[in-house]
CSV table of C-alpha atoms in Angstrom, one decimal:
chain,number,residue,atom,x,y,z
O,1,MET,CA,-71.2,71.4,-46.8
O,2,LYS,CA,-69.4,68.3,-45.4
O,3,SER,CA,-66.4,70.4,-44.2
O,4,LYS,CA,-68.8,72.6,-42.0
O,5,THR,CA,-70.6,69.6,-40.5
O,6,ILE,CA,-67.5,68.0,-38.9
O,7,PRO,CA,-66.5,71.0,-36.7
O,8,ILE,CA,-70.1,71.4,-35.5
O,9,LEU,CA,-70.3,67.7,-34.5
O,10,PHE,CA,-67.0,68.1,-32.4
O,11,VAL,CA,-68.5,71.2,-30.6
O,12,ILE,CA,-71.7,69.3,-29.8
O,13,ILE,CA,-69.8,66.2,-28.5
O,14,ALA,CA,-67.6,68.4,-26.3
O,15,ALA,CA,-70.6,70.2,-24.8
O,16,VAL,CA,-72.3,66.9,-24.0
O,17,LEU,CA,-69.1,65.4,-22.3
O,18,ALA,CA,-68.7,68.6,-20.2
O,19,GLY,CA,-72.3,68.5,-19.1
O,20,ALA,CA,-72.0,64.8,-18.2
O,21,PHE,CA,-68.8,65.5,-16.2
O,22,PHE,CA,-70.4,68.2,-14.0
O,23,VAL,CA,-73.5,66.0,-13.4
O,24,ILE,CA,-71.5,63.0,-12.3
O,25,ARG,CA,-69.3,65.2,-10.1
O,26,TYR,CA,-72.3,66.7,-8.4
O,27,PHE,CA,-74.1,63.5,-7.6
O,28,PHE,CA,-71.2,61.3,-6.7
O,29,ALA,CA,-69.3,63.9,-4.7
O,30,GLY,CA,-72.3,65.1,-2.9
O,31,ASN,CA,-73.9,61.7,-2.1
O,32,ASP,CA,-71.1,59.1,-1.8
O,33,ASP,CA,-69.5,59.1,1.6
O,34,SER,CA,-66.7,56.8,0.5
O,35,LEU,CA,-65.0,59.6,-1.4
O,36,THR,CA,-64.8,62.2,1.4
O,37,ARG,CA,-65.1,61.4,5.1
O,38,ALA,CA,-65.0,63.9,8.0
O,39,LYS,CA,-62.4,63.3,10.7
O,40,ILE,CA,-62.8,64.3,14.3
O,41,VAL,CA,-59.6,65.6,15.8
O,42,THR,CA,-59.4,65.6,19.6
O,43,LEU,CA,-56.7,67.7,21.2
O,44,SER,CA,-55.1,66.0,24.2
O,45,THR,CA,-53.0,67.4,27.0
O,46,THR,CA,-49.4,66.3,27.5
O,47,GLU,CA,-50.4,64.1,30.5
O,48,GLU,CA,-53.0,62.3,28.4
O,49,SER,CA,-50.5,61.9,25.5
O,50,ASP,CA,-47.9,60.4,27.9
O,51,THR,CA,-50.6,58.0,29.3
O,52,ASP,CA,-51.5,56.8,25.8
O,53,ASP,CA,-47.8,56.3,25.0
O,54,ASN,CA,-47.3,54.3,28.1
O,55,LYS,CA,-50.4,52.2,27.3
O,56,LYS,CA,-49.0,51.5,23.8
O,57,LEU,CA,-45.6,50.7,25.2
O,58,SER,CA,-47.2,48.3,27.7
O,59,MET,CA,-49.1,46.6,24.9
O,60,VAL,CA,-45.9,46.3,22.8
O,61,GLU,CA,-44.0,44.8,25.7
O,62,ALA,CA,-46.8,42.4,26.5
O,63,GLU,CA,-46.7,41.2,22.9
O,64,LYS,CA,-42.9,41.0,22.9
O,65,TYR,CA,-42.8,38.8,26.0
O,66,GLU,CA,-45.6,36.5,25.2
O,67,THR,CA,-45.0,33.0,26.4
O,68,PHE,CA,-46.6,29.6,25.8
O,69,VAL,CA,-45.6,28.2,29.2
O,70,PRO,CA,-48.3,29.0,31.8
O,71,LEU,CA,-47.4,31.5,34.4
O,72,PHE,CA,-48.4,31.6,38.1
O,73,SER,CA,-49.9,34.7,39.7
O,74,ASN,CA,-46.7,35.3,41.6
O,75,GLU,CA,-44.4,35.2,38.6
O,76,THR,CA,-43.3,38.0,36.2
O,77,LEU,CA,-41.9,37.0,32.8
O,78,ILE,CA,-38.4,38.3,32.1
O,79,SER,CA,-37.4,36.5,28.8
O,80,THR,CA,-38.1,33.4,26.7
O,81,LEU,CA,-36.0,31.0,24.7
O,82,THR,CA,-37.1,28.3,22.2
O,83,PHE,CA,-35.2,25.2,21.4
O,84,ASP,CA,-35.7,21.4,21.5
O,85,PHE,CA,-34.4,20.0,24.8
O,86,SER,CA,-36.4,16.8,24.8
O,87,ASN,CA,-35.0,15.5,21.5
O,88,ASP,CA,-38.4,14.8,19.9
O,89,GLY,CA,-38.0,17.1,16.9
O,90,TYR,CA,-40.4,19.8,18.4
O,91,ASP,CA,-39.2,23.1,19.8
O,92,ASP,CA,-39.8,23.4,23.6
O,93,GLU,CA,-39.7,26.7,25.5
O,94,VAL,CA,-37.5,27.9,28.4
O,95,ILE,CA,-38.6,31.0,30.3
O,96,VAL,CA,-37.0,33.2,33.0
O,97,VAL,CA,-39.2,34.7,35.7
O,98,ARG,CA,-39.0,36.7,38.9
O,99,LYS,CA,-41.1,35.5,41.8
O,100,VAL,CA,-42.7,37.6,44.5
O,101,GLY,CA,-40.6,37.5,47.6
O,102,SER,CA,-37.4,36.3,45.8
O,103,ASP,CA,-34.7,38.6,44.3
O,104,ASN,CA,-33.1,35.9,42.2
O,105,LEU,CA,-34.1,34.7,38.7
O,106,TRP,CA,-35.8,31.4,38.1
O,107,ILE,CA,-35.7,29.2,35.0
O,108,ILE,CA,-38.8,27.3,34.0
O,109,PRO,CA,-38.6,24.8,31.1
O,110,GLY,CA,-41.8,24.1,29.2
O,111,LEU,CA,-42.2,20.8,27.4
O,112,TYR,CA,-44.2,20.8,24.1
O,113,ASN,CA,-46.9,18.2,23.7
O,114,PRO,CA,-47.5,17.6,20.0
O,115,ASP,CA,-50.8,15.7,20.7
O,116,THR,CA,-52.4,18.6,22.5
O,117,GLY,CA,-50.3,21.5,21.2
O,118,ASN,CA,-49.7,22.8,24.8
O,119,TYR,CA,-46.6,23.4,26.8
O,120,SER,CA,-46.4,21.9,30.3
O,121,ARG,CA,-44.1,23.1,33.0
O,122,VAL,CA,-41.3,20.6,33.9
O,123,GLU,CA,-39.6,21.9,37.0
O,124,GLN,CA,-38.2,25.2,38.1
O,125,ILE,CA,-34.5,25.9,38.5
O,126,ALA,CA,-33.3,28.5,40.9
O,127,THR,CA,-30.3,30.6,39.9
O,128,PRO,CA,-27.9,32.7,42.0
O,129,PHE,CA,-28.5,35.7,39.7
O,130,SER,CA,-30.6,38.8,40.5
O,131,ARG,CA,-29.3,41.0,37.6
O,132,THR,CA,-30.5,40.3,34.1
O,133,ARG,CA,-27.6,42.1,32.4
O,134,THR,CA,-25.0,39.7,33.9
O,135,PHE,CA,-27.0,36.6,33.2
O,136,SER,CA,-27.5,34.5,30.0
O,137,TYR,CA,-28.9,31.1,29.1
O,138,SER,CA,-28.8,29.0,25.9
O,139,GLY,CA,-29.2,25.5,24.5
O,140,MET,CA,-26.3,23.5,23.0
O,141,ASP,CA,-25.3,19.9,22.3
O,142,LEU,CA,-22.4,19.7,24.6
O,143,ILE,CA,-22.1,15.9,25.0
O,144,GLY,CA,-22.4,15.2,21.3
O,145,ASP,CA,-25.4,12.9,21.4
O,146,HIS,CA,-27.6,15.3,19.4
O,147,THR,CA,-29.5,16.4,22.5
O,148,ASN,CA,-29.4,20.1,23.6
O,149,ALA,CA,-28.3,20.8,27.1
O,150,LEU,CA,-29.7,23.8,29.0
O,151,ILE,CA,-26.8,26.2,30.0
O,152,TYR,CA,-27.0,29.3,32.2
O,153,GLN,CA,-24.0,31.4,33.1
O,154,GLY,CA,-22.9,34.9,34.3
O,155,LEU,CA,-21.8,36.9,37.3
O,156,ASP,CA,-23.6,36.3,40.5
O,157,ASP,CA,-24.1,38.9,43.2
O,158,ASN,CA,-20.7,38.1,44.8
O,159,GLY,CA,-18.8,38.8,41.6
O,160,ASN,CA,-18.0,35.1,40.8
O,161,TYR,CA,-18.6,33.6,37.4
O,162,VAL,CA,-21.1,30.8,37.5
O,163,MET,CA,-22.0,28.2,34.9
O,164,GLU,CA,-24.5,25.4,35.3
O,165,ILE,CA,-25.3,22.7,32.8
O,166,PHE,CA,-28.5,20.6,32.7
O,167,VAL,CA,-30.0,17.8,30.5
O,168,CYS,CA,-33.6,16.7,30.3
O,169,ARG,CA,-34.3,13.2,31.5
O,170,ILE,CA,-37.6,11.7,30.5
O,171,ILE,CA,-38.4,8.5,32.5
O,172,SER,CA,-42.1,8.4,31.7
O,173,SER,CA,-44.8,10.9,30.7
O,174,THR,CA,-45.2,11.8,34.4
O,175,ARG,CA,-41.5,11.6,35.4
O,176,ILE,CA,-39.5,14.3,33.7
O,177,TYR,CA,-36.7,16.2,35.3
O,178,PHE,CA,-33.5,18.2,34.6
O,179,GLU,CA,-30.3,16.6,35.8
O,180,ASN,CA,-27.3,18.8,36.6
O,181,ILE,CA,-24.2,17.4,34.8
O,182,GLY,CA,-21.8,20.3,35.4
O,183,SER,CA,-21.5,23.0,38.1
O,184,PHE,CA,-18.8,25.6,38.0
O,185,SER,CA,-17.9,28.7,39.9
O,186,SER,CA,-14.8,30.9,39.7
O,187,ASP,CA,-13.4,34.3,40.6
O,188,GLY,CA,-12.1,34.3,37.0
O,189,THR,CA,-14.0,33.0,34.1
O,190,VAL,CA,-15.6,29.8,32.8
O,191,PHE,CA,-16.1,29.0,29.1
O,192,ILE,CA,-17.0,26.1,26.8
O,193,GLN,CA,-14.2,25.0,24.4
O,194,GLN,CA,-15.9,24.0,21.2
O,195,THR,CA,-14.2,21.7,18.7
O,196,ASP,CA,-14.9,20.6,15.1
O,197,ARG,CA,-17.1,17.6,14.8
O,198,SER,CA,-17.2,15.0,12.0
O,199,GLU,CA,-19.3,15.1,8.9
O,200,ASN,CA,-21.2,12.0,10.1
O,201,TYR,CA,-22.2,13.9,13.3
O,202,GLU,CA,-23.5,16.8,11.2
O,203,LEU,CA,-25.6,14.4,9.1
O,204,GLY,CA,-26.9,12.8,12.3
O,205,ILE,CA,-25.4,9.4,11.5
O,206,SER,CA,-23.0,9.2,14.5
O,207,LYS,CA,-22.3,10.9,17.8
O,208,GLY,CA,-19.8,13.6,18.2
O,209,GLU,CA,-17.0,14.5,20.6
O,210,SER,CA,-18.1,16.2,23.8
O,211,TYR,CA,-17.0,19.8,24.4
O,212,SER,CA,-14.7,20.6,27.3
O,213,VAL,CA,-15.3,23.2,30.0
O,214,TRP,CA,-12.4,25.4,31.1
O,215,VAL,CA,-12.3,27.2,34.4
O,216,TYR,CA,-9.8,30.0,35.0
O,217,LYS,CA,-9.4,31.1,38.7
O,218,SER,CA,-6.9,32.8,40.9
O,219,ASP,CA,-4.2,30.7,42.6
O,220,ILE,CA,-4.7,32.0,46.2
O,221,PRO,CA,-4.2,29.6,49.0
O,222,GLU,CA,-6.9,29.0,51.6
O,223,ASN,CA,-6.6,31.2,54.7
O,224,ALA,CA,-4.0,33.3,52.9
O,225,THR,CA,-2.8,36.5,54.6
O,226,GLU,CA,-3.3,39.9,52.9
O,227,GLU,CA,0.4,39.9,51.9
O,228,GLN,CA,0.0,36.5,50.3
O,229,LYS,CA,-3.1,37.6,48.4
O,230,LYS,CA,-1.2,40.5,46.9
O,231,THR,CA,1.7,38.3,45.8
O,232,THR,CA,-0.4,35.4,44.4
O,233,SER,CA,-3.5,37.1,43.2
O,234,LEU,CA,-2.2,37.4,39.6
O,235,ASN,CA,-1.2,33.7,39.5
O,236,GLN,CA,-3.8,31.5,37.8
O,237,ILE,CA,-5.1,27.9,37.8
O,238,GLN,CA,-6.5,26.6,34.6
O,239,GLN,CA,-8.8,23.6,34.9
O,240,GLU,CA,-10.2,21.5,32.1
O,241,TYR,CA,-13.4,19.5,32.7
O,242,THR,CA,-14.5,16.7,30.3
O,243,PHE,CA,-17.7,14.7,30.2
O,244,ASN,CA,-17.5,11.3,31.8
O,245,LYS,CA,-20.0,8.9,30.2
O,246,ALA,CA,-19.9,6.5,33.1
O,247,THR,CA,-21.0,9.1,35.7
O,248,SER,CA,-22.9,11.3,33.2
O,249,ARG,CA,-21.1,14.4,34.7
O,250,TYR,CA,-18.3,16.8,33.8
O,251,GLU,CA,-15.2,15.9,35.9
O,252,LEU,CA,-11.8,17.5,36.3
O,253,SER,CA,-9.3,16.0,33.8
O,254,ARG,CA,-6.4,18.4,33.8
O,255,GLU,CA,-5.1,21.3,35.9
O,256,ILE,CA,-2.4,23.8,35.0
O,257,LYS,CA,-0.8,26.4,37.2
O,258,VAL,CA,0.3,29.5,35.4
O,259,THR,CA,2.4,32.4,37.0
O,260,ALA,CA,1.6,36.0,36.4
O,261,GLY,CA,4.6,36.5,34.2
O,262,ARG,CA,3.5,33.7,31.8
O,263,ILE,CA,0.0,35.1,31.7
O,264,ALA,CA,1.2,38.6,30.8
O,265,ALA,CA,3.5,37.3,28.1
O,266,LYS,CA,0.7,35.3,26.6
O,267,GLU,CA,-1.7,38.2,26.6
O,268,LEU,CA,0.9,40.5,25.1
O,269,SER,CA,1.6,38.0,22.3
O,270,ARG,CA,-2.1,38.2,21.3
O,271,ILE,CA,-2.0,41.9,20.6
O,272,GLN,CA,1.6,42.5,19.5
O,273,ASP,CA,0.8,42.9,15.8
O,274,GLY,CA,-0.7,46.4,16.7
O,275,THR,CA,-3.9,46.2,14.5
O,276,VAL,CA,-7.2,47.6,15.7
O,277,GLU,CA,-9.0,44.3,14.9
O,278,THR,CA,-6.6,42.2,17.1
O,279,PHE,CA,-6.8,44.6,20.0
O,280,ALA,CA,-10.6,44.8,19.6
O,281,ALA,CA,-10.8,41.0,19.7
O,282,PHE,CA,-8.7,41.1,22.9
O,283,LEU,CA,-11.0,43.5,24.6
O,284,ASP,CA,-14.2,41.9,23.3
O,285,GLY,CA,-16.3,40.4,26.1
O,286,LEU,CA,-16.8,40.9,29.8
O,287,TRP,CA,-14.3,42.6,32.1
O,288,TYR,CA,-14.8,43.2,35.8
O,289,LYS,CA,-13.0,44.5,38.9
O,290,LYS,CA,-11.8,41.7,41.1
O,291,SER,CA,-11.7,43.6,44.4
O,292,ASN,CA,-15.1,44.3,45.9
O,293,GLU,CA,-14.4,45.9,49.3
O,294,ASP,CA,-17.5,48.1,49.0
O,295,ASN,CA,-19.7,45.2,47.9
O,296,ASN,CA,-20.3,47.0,44.6
O,297,ILE,CA,-19.6,45.0,41.4
O,298,ARG,CA,-18.0,47.0,38.7
O,299,TYR,CA,-17.9,45.5,35.2
O,300,MET,CA,-17.7,46.6,31.5
O,301,TYR,CA,-18.8,44.6,28.5
O,302,PHE,CA,-17.1,45.4,25.2
O,303,ASP,CA,-19.0,44.5,22.1
O,304,TYR,CA,-16.9,45.5,19.1
O,305,ALA,CA,-19.3,44.2,16.5
O,306,THR,CA,-22.0,46.7,17.6
O,307,ARG,CA,-19.5,49.4,18.7
O,308,GLU,CA,-21.0,49.3,22.2
O,309,ILE,CA,-19.6,49.4,25.8
O,310,ILE,CA,-21.9,48.5,28.7
O,311,GLN,CA,-21.0,49.6,32.2
């Protein structure tokens, strides 16, 4: 009798569970909106789709180029950069804008106020650049006093390489300005020669050595004839500018004249091992055509790290 009762109990339990499953499924599936929701699909034309994509792109760009420095109605934001130029331990902001009625780019530093949490415009700096691709700006401690200088550089519309260096001067809360401590222009190139600094400088205990600025330009005499330009255009003048603490400016400290033959020999010695890496390092950077008879600047930028060439 016991052996027949056990199978009957299993059958009854199974029937009860099955009935409960169907009841639960009916009530919860039919009455609970959280399990199944209807979606309305609206078909859009290609024009509407493109408009939506453009709106989304505009929103993304607006978020990407958000700035803390207040803009005027006649200004369009191009880019932003954050670093501490006031040496107060808080990051300030430097922005680049275009102004209505001006083709050139303008730099506007914004000083952060830790008491209010706002950024106030210091003063605008006009640049000789109208193209964003041939222009860059950054912050770096050039002097070695643990204060970041504002540096902008690149090719101007005449094909000359320009570099300007500014430091922030804070006289009082109402007297804040940027002082130009270095101004360079060349038909060749201008670059900052960085050197190793002491461990005490890295720890903030002492000041470091100031970096030099090198200017390479063609050795062409003033009022030179076309024939003289052809024969001397490959000769080069190399100038080293160092920071003078007494005048608070970069001044010429050394000048070297190099003939075309020496330049060619030096450049060849840099790539004579024949490896791809050495030749890539030689090409890396900005190259441009010196002659601009048709007033069109032609340049190429080799970026071996990203395998990219910009024309």
